[in-house]
Short mmCIF file of C-alpha atoms and ligand atoms in Angstrom, two decimals:
data_model
loop_
_atom_site.label_atom_id
_atom_site.label_comp_id
_atom_site.label_asym_id
_atom_site.label_seq_id
_atom_site.Cartn_x
_atom_site.Cartn_y
_atom_site.Cartn_z
CA UNK A 1 31.82 2.66 -57.69
CA UNK A 2 29.20 3.57 -59.69
CA UNK A 3 26.74 1.53 -61.26
CA UNK A 4 27.64 3.10 -65.00
CA UNK A 5 31.20 2.65 -64.61
CA UNK A 6 30.95 -0.81 -63.36
CA UNK A 7 28.83 -1.68 -66.28
CA UNK A 8 31.56 -0.26 -69.22
CA UNK A 9 34.25 -2.11 -67.04
CA UNK A 10 32.74 -5.56 -65.96
CA UNK A 11 32.12 -6.81 -70.15
CA UNK A 12 36.45 -6.85 -70.23
CA UNK A 13 36.71 -8.01 -66.33
CA UNK A 14 33.83 -10.92 -67.91
CA UNK A 15 36.25 -11.50 -70.74
CA UNK A 16 39.23 -11.89 -69.06
CA UNK A 17 38.28 -14.06 -65.90
CA UNK A 18 36.62 -16.10 -68.44
CA UNK A 19 39.40 -16.90 -71.00
CA UNK A 20 41.98 -17.27 -67.83
CA UNK A 21 39.71 -20.22 -66.45
CA UNK A 22 39.80 -21.56 -70.12
CA UNK A 23 43.98 -21.11 -70.14
CA UNK A 24 43.63 -23.08 -67.43
CA UNK A 25 41.38 -25.88 -67.88
CA UNK A 26 44.59 -28.22 -68.46
CA UNK A 27 46.58 -28.13 -65.00
CA UNK A 28 42.25 -27.35 -62.87
CA UNK A 29 41.77 -30.16 -60.61
CA UNK A 30 38.97 -30.85 -58.51
CA UNK A 31 38.84 -30.19 -55.16
CA UNK A 32 37.31 -33.08 -54.34
CA UNK A 33 40.54 -34.87 -55.48
CA UNK A 34 42.56 -32.93 -53.14
CA UNK A 35 41.71 -35.64 -50.46
CA UNK A 36 41.23 -32.51 -47.42
CA UNK A 37 39.69 -33.82 -44.83
CA UNK A 38 37.61 -31.45 -43.19
CA UNK A 39 36.21 -30.43 -45.66
CA UNK A 40 34.05 -32.13 -46.90
CA UNK A 41 32.21 -32.07 -42.93
CA UNK A 42 30.89 -27.80 -44.33
CA UNK A 43 30.84 -28.41 -48.18
CA UNK A 44 28.78 -30.13 -50.30
CA UNK A 45 30.06 -32.89 -52.02
CA UNK A 46 29.13 -31.22 -55.34
CA UNK A 47 30.57 -28.07 -54.05
CA UNK A 48 33.85 -29.83 -53.59
CA UNK A 49 33.46 -31.74 -56.62
CA UNK A 50 32.64 -28.37 -59.00
CA UNK A 51 34.93 -25.96 -57.71
CA UNK A 52 38.49 -26.42 -59.02
CA UNK A 53 42.06 -25.32 -57.97
CA UNK A 54 45.17 -24.31 -59.58
CA UNK A 55 48.31 -24.05 -58.04
CA UNK A 56 50.44 -21.74 -59.80
CA UNK A 57 52.61 -17.99 -58.75
CA UNK A 58 51.85 -15.59 -60.04
CA UNK A 59 48.65 -15.54 -59.05
CA UNK A 60 46.96 -14.74 -61.99
CA UNK A 61 45.39 -10.64 -61.04
CA UNK A 62 42.74 -8.94 -63.13
CA UNK A 63 44.76 -6.16 -65.54
CA UNK A 64 42.45 -3.54 -63.52
CA UNK A 65 44.71 -0.69 -64.87
CA UNK A 66 44.94 -0.81 -68.14
CA UNK A 67 41.11 -1.51 -67.82
CA UNK A 68 41.29 2.07 -66.73
CA UNK A 69 40.55 1.46 -62.85
CA UNK A 70 44.15 3.14 -62.13
CA UNK A 71 43.25 3.01 -58.45
CA UNK A 72 43.05 -0.42 -57.53
CA UNK A 73 46.20 -1.30 -58.65
CA UNK A 74 47.49 -1.57 -55.07
CA UNK A 75 45.58 -4.71 -55.46
CA UNK A 76 46.06 -5.46 -58.73
CA UNK A 77 49.95 -5.48 -57.13
CA UNK A 78 48.82 -7.38 -53.97
CA UNK A 79 50.90 -10.19 -52.38
CA UNK A 80 48.11 -12.39 -52.16
CA UNK A 81 48.20 -16.39 -50.82
CA UNK A 82 44.55 -17.28 -53.20
CA UNK A 83 42.08 -15.63 -55.23
CA UNK A 84 38.90 -16.94 -56.68
CA UNK A 85 37.10 -16.57 -60.14
CA UNK A 86 33.83 -17.62 -60.10
CA UNK A 87 33.89 -21.82 -60.08
CA UNK A 88 37.87 -21.68 -59.70
CA UNK A 89 40.41 -21.04 -57.13
CA UNK A 90 44.17 -20.13 -57.85
CA UNK A 91 46.38 -20.78 -55.44
CA UNK A 92 50.28 -20.15 -54.52
CA UNK A 93 52.27 -23.90 -53.78
CA UNK A 94 53.26 -22.54 -50.61
CA UNK A 95 49.56 -22.99 -49.91
CA UNK A 96 48.98 -26.16 -51.60
CA UNK A 97 48.56 -28.38 -48.87
CA UNK A 98 47.32 -25.84 -46.64
CA UNK A 99 42.99 -26.31 -46.05
CA UNK A 100 42.34 -23.13 -44.04
CA UNK A 101 43.58 -21.34 -46.87
CA UNK A 102 41.15 -23.95 -49.60
CA UNK A 103 38.35 -23.01 -46.80
CA UNK A 104 38.41 -19.09 -47.02
CA UNK A 105 38.47 -19.75 -51.13
CA UNK A 106 35.63 -22.27 -51.21
CA UNK A 107 33.90 -19.22 -49.07
CA UNK A 108 34.68 -17.35 -52.32
CA UNK A 109 33.82 -20.12 -54.47
CA UNK A 110 29.84 -19.85 -52.89
CA UNK A 111 30.16 -15.78 -53.02
CA UNK A 112 29.98 -16.09 -56.56
CA UNK A 113 28.20 -18.43 -57.47
CA UNK A 114 24.90 -17.06 -55.01
CA UNK A 115 25.32 -13.57 -56.32
CA UNK A 116 26.70 -14.84 -59.75
CA UNK A 117 29.75 -12.90 -61.45
CA UNK A 118 27.82 -9.85 -61.88
CA UNK A 119 26.72 -8.13 -58.64
CA UNK A 120 29.81 -10.85 -56.69
CA UNK A 121 32.22 -8.11 -59.04
CA UNK A 122 30.37 -5.26 -58.23
CA UNK A 123 29.97 -5.80 -54.51
CA UNK A 124 34.49 -6.70 -54.10
CA UNK A 125 35.04 -3.34 -56.03
CA UNK A 126 33.08 -1.47 -54.39
CA UNK A 127 34.39 -3.75 -50.91
CA UNK A 128 37.39 -3.16 -51.92
CA UNK A 129 36.70 0.68 -52.97
CA UNK A 130 35.56 1.94 -49.06
CA UNK A 131 36.72 -0.70 -47.07
CA UNK A 132 40.48 -1.67 -47.82
CA UNK A 133 40.60 -5.09 -48.92
CA UNK A 134 40.52 -6.84 -45.91
CA UNK A 135 38.21 -5.05 -44.27
CA UNK A 136 35.72 -4.73 -47.63
CA UNK A 137 32.62 -7.19 -46.66
CA UNK A 138 33.10 -10.61 -49.14
CA UNK A 139 36.70 -10.12 -47.88
CA UNK A 140 35.38 -10.17 -44.08
CA UNK A 141 32.99 -12.86 -44.40
CA UNK A 142 35.79 -15.08 -45.58
CA UNK A 143 37.58 -14.31 -42.98
CA UNK A 144 35.76 -14.70 -40.25
CA UNK A 145 34.68 -18.42 -41.73
CA UNK A 146 38.38 -19.36 -42.07
CA UNK A 147 38.61 -18.59 -38.61
CA UNK A 148 35.93 -20.26 -37.42
CA UNK A 149 36.48 -23.96 -39.20
CA UNK A 150 40.62 -23.27 -38.31
CA UNK A 151 39.86 -22.34 -34.54
CA UNK A 152 37.17 -24.39 -33.68
CA UNK A 153 35.62 -28.27 -34.48
CA UNK A 154 32.03 -26.86 -34.83
CA UNK A 155 31.05 -27.68 -37.84
CA UNK A 156 28.32 -25.76 -40.26
CA UNK A 157 27.19 -25.51 -43.53
CA UNK A 158 29.08 -22.50 -44.48
CA UNK A 159 26.31 -22.19 -47.81
CA UNK A 160 23.20 -21.72 -45.63
CA UNK A 161 26.15 -19.17 -43.69
CA UNK A 162 26.84 -16.87 -46.83
CA UNK A 163 23.11 -16.72 -47.69
CA UNK A 164 22.39 -15.63 -44.18
CA UNK A 165 25.14 -13.33 -44.56
CA UNK A 166 24.83 -11.59 -47.91
CA UNK A 167 20.87 -11.45 -47.39
CA UNK A 168 19.97 -13.85 -49.47
ZN1 ZN B 201 39.67 -14.35 -49.46
#
């Protein structure tokens, strides 16, 4: 995706994201209130308090086709467990007690924060286009960190890890 094309669809996409977050405010809970035992060891209290989670089915997917991005139709129709927009992630009810899924989406929250919405969405769209969902760099980073979290009790600083991997 060229920067020119991105510049065209970024404003309506960001509008859609902001409207989606505003509509979910009444049912959003802070991740800190979910009382997961291990998340506090990997993220700061501030991050857990400021990140919100919404349990919902279906997940709100951006209307990319109607924005003229027909080549992302597969992503739009994809069957995902969760999706993150800025400081809020949306999870299917099946994931509401899954700490690993919460961890994965929190990695995306850090990516959104460090890159900012414009660079996050540009990188995400390009990653999706060039490598597909699972191998796209921002997803691969979240899946690798989730695997490390799920398979070992070794504690690592996720915010630092993401910053390093993003080259910031
Ligand atoms: Zn992900």
